[in-house]
Amino acid sequence: MKHSDWLRLQVEGEKLCALLRQHNYQCLKQPRRLSWKIHKDGYSHLLTWLPAPVSDWGLLPNDTTPARSILWHLIQSTLNIIRGRELTNQPIPSSVDLTRPWAIVRLLPNAQRYTIARFYNRQDAQDYLRVLNRFIPNAEFELLFDVSPKGEI
């Protein structure tokens, strides 16, 4: 990643946290990472930049709690404003690209999983898995071949 991209993303993350602080969230910047810990009412999440092939902000853990849904909607609307996009009230489709059957998932507590990325072939997925294990050694990742019609992993 270019340094100019890093600086742009850091400013974008700080703008996100500034808005979240206005909504009574506590944001704590993680050192030397494009990550912020976000706390409110006993709920804790990690806002982090997910590198290529995802290349977008992610909110971990990826669960279905109402607190996460509210926070994610707030983050998405703020990103649309920052990036100058029009806001739409239509939900973002969560369809899975079945042409990319190889998936890397992060194993979370309580048998939960978060899909990190999807790939066309196994070699690309294994290469990316090695990078993830190098840069996030404490996390558990799995490589899966998923051809389920609904994309459920």
mmCIF file of N, CA, C and O in Angstrom, residues 45-138:
data_model
loop_
_atom_site.group_PDB
_atom_site.id
_atom_site.type_symbol
_atom_site.label_atom_id
_atom_site.label_comp_id
_atom_site.label_asym_id
_atom_site.label_seq_id
_atom_site.Cartn_x
_atom_site.Cartn_y
_atom_site.Cartn_z
ATOM 1 N N HIS A 45 -16.545 -3.395 19.346
ATOM 2 C CA HIS A 45 -16.305 -3.808 17.966
ATOM 3 C C HIS A 45 -14.958 -3.275 17.519
ATOM 4 O O HIS A 45 -14.401 -2.359 18.128
ATOM 5 N N LEU A 46 -14.449 -3.846 16.447
ATOM 6 C CA LEU A 46 -13.187 -3.412 15.872
ATOM 7 C C LEU A 46 -13.440 -2.950 14.446
ATOM 8 O O LEU A 46 -13.866 -3.741 13.593
ATOM 9 N N LEU A 47 -13.229 -1.659 14.204
ATOM 10 C CA LEU A 47 -13.319 -1.092 12.859
ATOM 11 C C LEU A 47 -11.926 -1.168 12.260
ATOM 12 O O LEU A 47 -10.981 -0.610 12.816
ATOM 13 N N THR A 48 -11.800 -1.877 11.151
ATOM 14 C CA THR A 48 -10.476 -2.078 10.572
ATOM 15 C C THR A 48 -10.538 -2.028 9.046
ATOM 16 O O THR A 48 -11.575 -2.314 8.457
ATOM 17 N N TRP A 49 -9.429 -1.638 8.451
ATOM 18 C CA TRP A 49 -9.320 -1.636 6.990
ATOM 19 C C TRP A 49 -8.917 -3.026 6.544
ATOM 20 O O TRP A 49 -7.925 -3.590 7.007
ATOM 21 N N LEU A 50 -9.708 -3.627 5.653
ATOM 22 C CA LEU A 50 -9.407 -4.947 5.122
ATOM 23 C C LEU A 50 -8.692 -4.768 3.788
ATOM 24 O O LEU A 50 -9.237 -4.170 2.864
ATOM 25 N N PRO A 51 -7.454 -5.263 3.664
ATOM 26 C CA PRO A 51 -6.668 -5.042 2.442
ATOM 27 C C PRO A 51 -7.241 -5.809 1.253
ATOM 28 O O PRO A 51 -8.205 -6.549 1.368
ATOM 29 N N ALA A 52 -6.607 -5.616 0.090
ATOM 30 C CA ALA A 52 -7.045 -6.273 -1.149
ATOM 31 C C ALA A 52 -7.093 -7.772 -0.923
ATOM 32 O O ALA A 52 -6.269 -8.312 -0.192
ATOM 33 N N PRO A 53 -8.023 -8.474 -1.440
ATOM 34 C CA PRO A 53 -8.991 -8.117 -2.469
ATOM 35 C C PRO A 53 -10.251 -7.444 -1.935
ATOM 36 O O PRO A 53 -11.081 -7.032 -2.726
ATOM 37 N N VAL A 54 -10.416 -7.329 -0.625
ATOM 38 C CA VAL A 54 -11.627 -6.699 -0.087
ATOM 39 C C VAL A 54 -11.559 -5.188 -0.273
ATOM 40 O O VAL A 54 -12.460 -4.571 -0.811
ATOM 41 N N SER A 55 -10.501 -4.561 0.196
ATOM 42 C CA SER A 55 -10.252 -3.130 0.050
ATOM 43 C C SER A 55 -11.426 -2.270 0.507
ATOM 44 O O SER A 55 -11.919 -1.425 -0.221
ATOM 45 N N ASP A 56 -11.858 -2.510 1.733
ATOM 46 C CA ASP A 56 -12.932 -1.711 2.307
ATOM 47 C C ASP A 56 -12.878 -1.845 3.828
ATOM 48 O O ASP A 56 -12.155 -2.678 4.358
ATOM 49 N N TRP A 57 -13.644 -1.011 4.495
ATOM 50 C CA TRP A 57 -13.703 -1.066 5.945
ATOM 51 C C TRP A 57 -14.523 -2.261 6.384
ATOM 52 O O TRP A 57 -15.500 -2.635 5.746
ATOM 53 N N GLY A 58 -14.111 -2.874 7.486
ATOM 54 C CA GLY A 58 -14.837 -3.999 8.049
ATOM 55 C C GLY A 58 -15.082 -3.770 9.519
ATOM 56 O O GLY A 58 -14.327 -3.054 10.190
ATOM 57 N N LEU A 59 -16.146 -4.376 10.035
ATOM 58 C CA LEU A 59 -16.499 -4.252 11.442
ATOM 59 C C LEU A 59 -16.570 -5.650 12.033
ATOM 60 O O LEU A 59 -17.399 -6.465 11.622
ATOM 61 N N LEU A 60 -15.684 -5.934 12.965
ATOM 62 C CA LEU A 60 -15.609 -7.250 13.591
ATOM 63 C C LEU A 60 -16.116 -7.171 15.024
ATOM 64 O O LEU A 60 -15.891 -6.170 15.685
ATOM 65 N N PRO A 61 -16.767 -8.145 15.549
ATOM 66 C CA PRO A 61 -17.166 -9.383 14.907
ATOM 67 C C PRO A 61 -18.350 -9.154 13.980
ATOM 68 O O PRO A 61 -19.143 -8.241 14.169
ATOM 69 N N ASN A 62 -18.459 -10.010 13.003
ATOM 70 C CA ASN A 62 -19.529 -9.902 12.017
ATOM 71 C C ASN A 62 -20.724 -10.725 12.505
ATOM 72 O O ASN A 62 -20.987 -11.807 12.020
ATOM 73 N N ASP A 63 -21.433 -10.194 13.491
ATOM 74 C CA ASP A 63 -22.592 -10.898 14.029
ATOM 75 C C ASP A 63 -23.872 -10.178 13.626
ATOM 76 O O ASP A 63 -23.845 -9.234 12.848
ATOM 77 N N THR A 64 -24.986 -10.614 14.151
ATOM 78 C CA THR A 64 -26.276 -10.046 13.757
ATOM 79 C C THR A 64 -26.944 -9.285 14.889
ATOM 80 O O THR A 64 -28.158 -9.132 14.902
ATOM 81 N N THR A 65 -26.179 -8.789 15.840
ATOM 82 C CA THR A 65 -26.771 -8.054 16.957
ATOM 83 C C THR A 65 -27.285 -6.701 16.481
ATOM 84 O O THR A 65 -26.752 -6.111 15.537
ATOM 85 N N PRO A 66 -28.324 -6.185 17.132
ATOM 86 C CA PRO A 66 -28.844 -4.871 16.761
ATOM 87 C C PRO A 66 -27.813 -3.755 16.949
ATOM 88 O O PRO A 66 -27.778 -2.807 16.161
ATOM 89 N N ALA A 67 -26.965 -3.873 17.969
ATOM 90 C CA ALA A 67 -25.944 -2.847 18.207
ATOM 91 C C ALA A 67 -24.975 -2.766 17.032
ATOM 92 O O ALA A 67 -24.595 -1.677 16.593
ATOM 93 N N ARG A 68 -24.579 -3.914 16.491
ATOM 94 C CA ARG A 68 -23.678 -3.914 15.341
ATOM 95 C C ARG A 68 -24.378 -3.356 14.103
ATOM 96 O O ARG A 68 -23.800 -2.613 13.334
ATOM 97 N N SER A 69 -25.642 -3.716 13.919
ATOM 98 C CA SER A 69 -26.389 -3.230 12.764
ATOM 99 C C SER A 69 -26.512 -1.711 12.775
ATOM 100 O O SER A 69 -26.333 -1.056 11.745
ATOM 101 N N ILE A 70 -26.796 -1.157 13.948
ATOM 102 C CA ILE A 70 -26.905 0.301 14.077
ATOM 103 C C ILE A 70 -25.562 0.946 13.796
ATOM 104 O O ILE A 70 -25.458 1.926 13.045
ATOM 105 N N LEU A 71 -24.501 0.389 14.392
ATOM 106 C CA LEU A 71 -23.164 0.940 14.199
ATOM 107 C C LEU A 71 -22.741 0.841 12.732
ATOM 108 O O LEU A 71 -22.202 1.799 12.163
ATOM 109 N N TRP A 72 -22.990 -0.298 12.079
ATOM 110 C CA TRP A 72 -22.590 -0.484 10.692
ATOM 111 C C TRP A 72 -23.347 0.473 9.774
ATOM 112 O O TRP A 72 -22.770 1.028 8.844
ATOM 113 N N HIS A 73 -24.641 0.682 10.034
ATOM 114 C CA HIS A 73 -25.413 1.625 9.228
ATOM 115 C C HIS A 73 -24.866 3.042 9.392
ATOM 116 O O HIS A 73 -24.744 3.788 8.409
ATOM 117 N N LEU A 74 -24.499 3.410 10.610
ATOM 118 C CA LEU A 74 -23.910 4.724 10.873
ATOM 119 C C LEU A 74 -22.576 4.878 10.140
ATOM 120 O O LEU A 74 -22.301 5.919 9.531
ATOM 121 N N ILE A 75 -21.751 3.837 10.152
ATOM 122 C CA ILE A 75 -20.459 3.871 9.462
ATOM 123 C C ILE A 75 -20.664 3.987 7.954
ATOM 124 O O ILE A 75 -20.011 4.800 7.286
ATOM 125 N N GLN A 76 -21.576 3.195 7.392
ATOM 126 C CA GLN A 76 -21.819 3.237 5.952
ATOM 127 C C GLN A 76 -22.348 4.589 5.502
ATOM 128 O O GLN A 76 -21.913 5.119 4.473
ATOM 129 N N SER A 77 -23.274 5.166 6.261
ATOM 130 C CA SER A 77 -23.805 6.476 5.870
ATOM 131 C C SER A 77 -22.723 7.546 5.970
ATOM 132 O O SER A 77 -22.655 8.441 5.116
ATOM 133 N N THR A 78 -21.861 7.445 6.965
ATOM 134 C CA THR A 78 -20.757 8.403 7.104
ATOM 135 C C THR A 78 -19.765 8.250 5.957
ATOM 136 O O THR A 78 -19.293 9.243 5.396
ATOM 137 N N LEU A 79 -19.439 7.010 5.580
ATOM 138 C CA LEU A 79 -18.530 6.787 4.452
ATOM 139 C C LEU A 79 -19.115 7.343 3.159
ATOM 140 O O LEU A 79 -18.383 7.906 2.339
ATOM 141 N N ASN A 80 -20.406 7.182 2.964
ATOM 142 C CA ASN A 80 -21.046 7.739 1.766
ATOM 143 C C ASN A 80 -20.921 9.255 1.734
ATOM 144 O O ASN A 80 -20.689 9.840 0.681
ATOM 145 N N ILE A 81 -21.060 9.886 2.881
ATOM 146 C CA ILE A 81 -20.913 11.345 2.955
ATOM 147 C C ILE A 81 -19.465 11.746 2.701
ATOM 148 O O ILE A 81 -19.181 12.657 1.927
ATOM 149 N N ILE A 82 -18.520 11.048 3.342
ATOM 150 C CA ILE A 82 -17.101 11.370 3.188
ATOM 151 C C ILE A 82 -16.664 11.189 1.739
ATOM 152 O O ILE A 82 -15.947 12.017 1.184
ATOM 153 N N ARG A 83 -17.115 10.113 1.115
ATOM 154 C CA ARG A 83 -16.702 9.811 -0.255
ATOM 155 C C ARG A 83 -17.549 10.526 -1.304
ATOM 156 O O ARG A 83 -17.301 10.385 -2.488
ATOM 157 N N GLY A 84 -18.567 11.267 -0.867
ATOM 158 C CA GLY A 84 -19.361 12.071 -1.783
ATOM 159 C C GLY A 84 -20.389 11.296 -2.570
ATOM 160 O O GLY A 84 -20.837 11.727 -3.613
ATOM 161 N N ARG A 85 -20.799 10.147 -2.066
ATOM 162 C CA ARG A 85 -21.808 9.349 -2.751
ATOM 163 C C ARG A 85 -23.189 9.760 -2.245
ATOM 164 O O ARG A 85 -23.347 10.224 -1.134
ATOM 165 N N GLU A 86 -24.178 9.522 -3.075
ATOM 166 C CA GLU A 86 -25.549 9.758 -2.651
ATOM 167 C C GLU A 86 -25.969 8.648 -1.706
ATOM 168 O O GLU A 86 -25.630 7.489 -1.886
ATOM 169 N N LEU A 87 -26.755 9.026 -0.706
ATOM 170 C CA LEU A 87 -27.262 8.043 0.234
ATOM 171 C C LEU A 87 -28.501 7.373 -0.355
ATOM 172 O O LEU A 87 -29.363 8.024 -0.923
ATOM 173 N N THR A 88 -28.569 6.085 -0.225
ATOM 174 C CA THR A 88 -29.764 5.369 -0.635
ATOM 175 C C THR A 88 -30.266 4.570 0.556
ATOM 176 O O THR A 88 -29.491 4.128 1.395
ATOM 177 N N ASN A 89 -31.548 4.380 0.625
ATOM 178 C CA ASN A 89 -32.131 3.605 1.717
ATOM 179 C C ASN A 89 -32.281 2.143 1.351
ATOM 180 O O ASN A 89 -32.860 1.376 2.091
ATOM 181 N N GLN A 90 -31.775 1.752 0.201
ATOM 182 C CA GLN A 90 -31.864 0.370 -0.213
ATOM 183 C C GLN A 90 -30.779 -0.435 0.484
ATOM 184 O O GLN A 90 -29.639 0.001 0.587
ATOM 185 N N PRO A 91 -31.137 -1.624 0.972
ATOM 186 C CA PRO A 91 -30.118 -2.452 1.613
ATOM 187 C C PRO A 91 -29.102 -2.940 0.592
ATOM 188 O O PRO A 91 -29.429 -3.166 -0.572
ATOM 189 N N ILE A 92 -27.879 -3.099 1.042
ATOM 190 C CA ILE A 92 -26.822 -3.604 0.179
ATOM 191 C C ILE A 92 -27.018 -5.107 0.041
ATOM 192 O O ILE A 92 -27.132 -5.812 1.050
ATOM 193 N N PRO A 93 -27.095 -5.626 -1.167
ATOM 194 C CA PRO A 93 -27.316 -7.070 -1.320
ATOM 195 C C PRO A 93 -26.134 -7.849 -0.767
ATOM 196 O O PRO A 93 -24.981 -7.491 -0.963
ATOM 197 N N SER A 94 -26.440 -8.926 -0.058
ATOM 198 C CA SER A 94 -25.387 -9.738 0.539
ATOM 199 C C SER A 94 -25.168 -11.016 -0.244
ATOM 200 O O SER A 94 -24.815 -12.037 0.317
ATOM 201 N N SER A 95 -25.427 -10.983 -1.540
ATOM 202 C CA SER A 95 -25.258 -12.172 -2.354
ATOM 203 C C SER A 95 -23.773 -12.516 -2.461
ATOM 204 O O SER A 95 -22.912 -11.650 -2.458
ATOM 205 N N VAL A 96 -23.519 -13.773 -2.552
ATOM 206 C CA VAL A 96 -22.152 -14.268 -2.621
ATOM 207 C C VAL A 96 -21.824 -14.565 -4.085
ATOM 208 O O VAL A 96 -22.639 -15.115 -4.815
ATOM 209 N N ASP A 97 -20.635 -14.183 -4.499
ATOM 210 C CA ASP A 97 -20.192 -14.453 -5.862
ATOM 211 C C ASP A 97 -19.792 -15.922 -5.951
ATOM 212 O O ASP A 97 -18.741 -16.328 -5.477
ATOM 213 N N LEU A 98 -20.659 -16.721 -6.567
ATOM 214 C CA LEU A 98 -20.407 -18.155 -6.636
ATOM 215 C C LEU A 98 -19.338 -18.510 -7.654
ATOM 216 O O LEU A 98 -18.949 -19.666 -7.765
ATOM 217 N N THR A 99 -18.848 -17.531 -8.420
ATOM 218 C CA THR A 99 -17.738 -17.812 -9.318
ATOM 219 C C THR A 99 -16.417 -17.807 -8.557
ATOM 220 O O THR A 99 -15.383 -18.102 -9.133
ATOM 221 N N ARG A 100 -16.472 -17.462 -7.295
ATOM 222 C CA ARG A 100 -15.285 -17.475 -6.434
ATOM 223 C C ARG A 100 -15.524 -18.463 -5.292
ATOM 224 O O ARG A 100 -15.878 -18.058 -4.191
ATOM 225 N N PRO A 101 -15.322 -19.754 -5.540
ATOM 226 C CA PRO A 101 -15.691 -20.739 -4.526
ATOM 227 C C PRO A 101 -14.715 -20.862 -3.359
ATOM 228 O O PRO A 101 -15.086 -21.374 -2.315
ATOM 229 N N TRP A 102 -13.489 -20.397 -3.501
ATOM 230 C CA TRP A 102 -12.510 -20.516 -2.418
ATOM 231 C C TRP A 102 -12.658 -19.321 -1.489
ATOM 232 O O TRP A 102 -12.608 -18.179 -1.906
ATOM 233 N N ALA A 103 -12.851 -19.610 -0.202
ATOM 234 C CA ALA A 103 -13.081 -18.544 0.775
ATOM 235 C C ALA A 103 -12.127 -18.711 1.953
ATOM 236 O O ALA A 103 -11.811 -19.827 2.366
ATOM 237 N N ILE A 104 -11.686 -17.577 2.484
ATOM 238 C CA ILE A 104 -10.914 -17.559 3.726
ATOM 239 C C ILE A 104 -11.833 -16.999 4.791
ATOM 240 O O ILE A 104 -12.411 -15.921 4.626
ATOM 241 N N VAL A 105 -11.984 -17.755 5.875
ATOM 242 C CA VAL A 105 -12.813 -17.302 6.980
ATOM 243 C C VAL A 105 -11.964 -17.184 8.233
ATOM 244 O O VAL A 105 -10.998 -17.929 8.423
ATOM 245 N N ARG A 106 -12.316 -16.200 9.057
ATOM 246 C CA ARG A 106 -11.665 -16.047 10.353
ATOM 247 C C ARG A 106 -12.553 -16.718 11.384
ATOM 248 O O ARG A 106 -13.757 -16.463 11.438
ATOM 249 N N LEU A 107 -11.978 -17.591 12.190
ATOM 250 C CA LEU A 107 -12.725 -18.291 13.222
ATOM 251 C C LEU A 107 -12.800 -17.405 14.454
ATOM 252 O O LEU A 107 -11.789 -16.932 14.961
ATOM 253 N N LEU A 108 -14.021 -17.188 14.924
ATOM 254 C CA LEU A 108 -14.279 -16.331 16.070
ATOM 255 C C LEU A 108 -14.822 -17.170 17.223
ATOM 256 O O LEU A 108 -15.214 -18.325 17.025
ATOM 257 N N PRO A 109 -14.875 -16.601 18.437
ATOM 258 C CA PRO A 109 -15.423 -17.362 19.573
ATOM 259 C C PRO A 109 -16.886 -17.745 19.342
ATOM 260 O O PRO A 109 -17.581 -17.155 18.517
ATOM 261 N N ASN A 110 -17.352 -18.722 20.094
ATOM 262 C CA ASN A 110 -18.732 -19.203 20.054
ATOM 263 C C ASN A 110 -19.117 -19.734 18.674
ATOM 264 O O ASN A 110 -20.238 -19.524 18.203
ATOM 265 N N ALA A 111 -18.196 -20.399 18.006
ATOM 266 C CA ALA A 111 -18.424 -21.037 16.700
ATOM 267 C C ALA A 111 -18.900 -20.055 15.638
ATOM 268 O O ALA A 111 -19.626 -20.414 14.735
ATOM 269 N N GLN A 112 -18.488 -18.817 15.737
ATOM 270 C CA GLN A 112 -18.833 -17.823 14.730
ATOM 271 C C GLN A 112 -17.703 -17.724 13.719
ATOM 272 O O GLN A 112 -16.557 -18.036 14.013
ATOM 273 N N ARG A 113 -18.056 -17.249 12.504
ATOM 274 C CA ARG A 113 -17.069 -17.101 11.431
ATOM 275 C C ARG A 113 -17.295 -15.778 10.727
ATOM 276 O O ARG A 113 -18.404 -15.260 10.688
ATOM 277 N N TYR A 114 -16.226 -15.261 10.146
ATOM 278 C CA TYR A 114 -16.300 -14.033 9.365
ATOM 279 C C TYR A 114 -15.543 -14.275 8.066
ATOM 280 O O TYR A 114 -14.358 -14.588 8.091
ATOM 281 N N THR A 115 -16.237 -14.153 6.939
ATOM 282 C CA THR A 115 -15.590 -14.372 5.646
ATOM 283 C C THR A 115 -14.703 -13.185 5.317
ATOM 284 O O THR A 115 -15.169 -12.055 5.229
ATOM 285 N N ILE A 116 -13.425 -13.425 5.159
ATOM 286 C CA ILE A 116 -12.454 -12.378 4.879
ATOM 287 C C ILE A 116 -12.409 -12.064 3.392
ATOM 288 O O ILE A 116 -12.478 -10.911 2.991
ATOM 289 N N ALA A 117 -12.293 -13.098 2.566
ATOM 290 C CA ALA A 117 -12.162 -12.878 1.118
ATOM 291 C C ALA A 117 -12.555 -14.145 0.376
ATOM 292 O O ALA A 117 -12.565 -15.235 0.938
ATOM 293 N N ARG A 118 -12.874 -13.961 -0.912
ATOM 294 C CA ARG A 118 -13.213 -15.074 -1.792
ATOM 295 C C ARG A 118 -12.305 -15.012 -3.018
ATOM 296 O O ARG A 118 -11.910 -13.929 -3.444
ATOM 297 N N PHE A 119 -11.986 -16.194 -3.592
ATOM 298 C CA PHE A 119 -11.023 -16.267 -4.687
ATOM 299 C C PHE A 119 -11.501 -17.221 -5.765
ATOM 300 O O PHE A 119 -12.281 -18.131 -5.513
ATOM 301 N N TYR A 120 -10.976 -17.006 -6.983
ATOM 302 C CA TYR A 120 -11.274 -17.873 -8.116
ATOM 303 C C TYR A 120 -10.559 -19.207 -8.001
ATOM 304 O O TYR A 120 -11.092 -20.230 -8.378
ATOM 305 N N ASN A 121 -9.311 -19.182 -7.506
ATOM 306 C CA ASN A 121 -8.558 -20.428 -7.450
ATOM 307 C C ASN A 121 -7.893 -20.606 -6.088
ATOM 308 O O ASN A 121 -7.746 -19.671 -5.313
ATOM 309 N N ARG A 122 -7.509 -21.840 -5.828
ATOM 310 C CA ARG A 122 -6.966 -22.203 -4.528
ATOM 311 C C ARG A 122 -5.604 -21.552 -4.272
ATOM 312 O O ARG A 122 -5.306 -21.147 -3.154
ATOM 313 N N GLN A 123 -4.775 -21.454 -5.290
ATOM 314 C CA GLN A 123 -3.431 -20.902 -5.103
ATOM 315 C C GLN A 123 -3.488 -19.462 -4.607
ATOM 316 O O GLN A 123 -2.750 -19.084 -3.698
ATOM 317 N N ASP A 124 -4.355 -18.643 -5.193
ATOM 318 C CA ASP A 124 -4.497 -17.259 -4.731
ATOM 319 C C ASP A 124 -4.963 -17.214 -3.285
ATOM 320 O O ASP A 124 -4.497 -16.394 -2.487
ATOM 321 N N ALA A 125 -5.892 -18.089 -2.947
ATOM 322 C CA ALA A 125 -6.405 -18.131 -1.576
ATOM 323 C C ALA A 125 -5.308 -18.543 -0.596
ATOM 324 O O ALA A 125 -5.175 -17.960 0.484
ATOM 325 N N GLN A 126 -4.496 -19.529 -0.964
ATOM 326 C CA GLN A 126 -3.413 -19.961 -0.079
ATOM 327 C C GLN A 126 -2.367 -18.858 0.095
ATOM 328 O O GLN A 126 -1.851 -18.666 1.193
ATOM 329 N N ASP A 127 -2.066 -18.142 -0.980
ATOM 330 C CA ASP A 127 -1.112 -17.034 -0.883
ATOM 331 C C ASP A 127 -1.624 -15.955 0.073
ATOM 332 O O ASP A 127 -0.882 -15.443 0.908
ATOM 333 N N TYR A 128 -2.901 -15.612 -0.049
ATOM 334 C CA TYR A 128 -3.474 -14.579 0.815
ATOM 335 C C TYR A 128 -3.550 -15.061 2.259
ATOM 336 O O TYR A 128 -3.333 -14.294 3.196
ATOM 337 N N LEU A 129 -3.817 -16.367 2.445
ATOM 338 C CA LEU A 129 -3.858 -16.947 3.784
ATOM 339 C C LEU A 129 -2.496 -16.850 4.458
ATOM 340 O O LEU A 129 -2.400 -16.537 5.649
ATOM 341 N N ARG A 130 -1.421 -17.073 3.700
ATOM 342 C CA ARG A 130 -0.066 -16.931 4.256
ATOM 343 C C ARG A 130 0.194 -15.496 4.697
ATOM 344 O O ARG A 130 0.789 -15.244 5.747
ATOM 345 N N VAL A 131 -0.268 -14.529 3.909
ATOM 346 C CA VAL A 131 -0.096 -13.123 4.270
ATOM 347 C C VAL A 131 -0.869 -12.810 5.548
ATOM 348 O O VAL A 131 -0.354 -12.158 6.460
ATOM 349 N N LEU A 132 -2.096 -13.279 5.633
ATOM 350 C CA LEU A 132 -2.897 -13.036 6.831
ATOM 351 C C LEU A 132 -2.248 -13.644 8.062
ATOM 352 O O LEU A 132 -2.186 -13.014 9.124
ATOM 353 N N ASN A 133 -1.765 -14.882 7.944
ATOM 354 C CA ASN A 133 -1.117 -15.531 9.089
ATOM 355 C C ASN A 133 0.164 -14.819 9.495
ATOM 356 O O ASN A 133 0.524 -14.810 10.674
ATOM 357 N N ARG A 134 0.852 -14.211 8.542
ATOM 358 C CA ARG A 134 2.068 -13.476 8.854
ATOM 359 C C ARG A 134 1.757 -12.181 9.599
ATOM 360 O O ARG A 134 2.427 -11.837 10.566
ATOM 361 N N PHE A 135 0.725 -11.460 9.156
ATOM 362 C CA PHE A 135 0.437 -10.157 9.736
ATOM 363 C C PHE A 135 -0.521 -10.209 10.920
ATOM 364 O O PHE A 135 -0.569 -9.266 11.711
ATOM 365 N N ILE A 136 -1.305 -11.277 11.036
ATOM 366 C CA ILE A 136 -2.207 -11.435 12.180
ATOM 367 C C ILE A 136 -1.976 -12.827 12.762
ATOM 368 O O ILE A 136 -2.795 -13.741 12.605
ATOM 369 N N PRO A 137 -0.863 -13.029 13.459
ATOM 370 C CA PRO A 137 -0.502 -14.380 13.895
ATOM 371 C C PRO A 137 -1.415 -14.944 14.986
ATOM 372 O O PRO A 137 -1.516 -16.157 15.118
ATOM 373 N N ASN A 138 -2.088 -14.114 15.746
ATOM 374 C CA ASN A 138 -2.916 -14.606 16.849
ATOM 375 C C ASN A 138 -4.312 -15.024 16.411
ATOM 376 O O ASN A 138 -5.047 -15.593 17.195
#
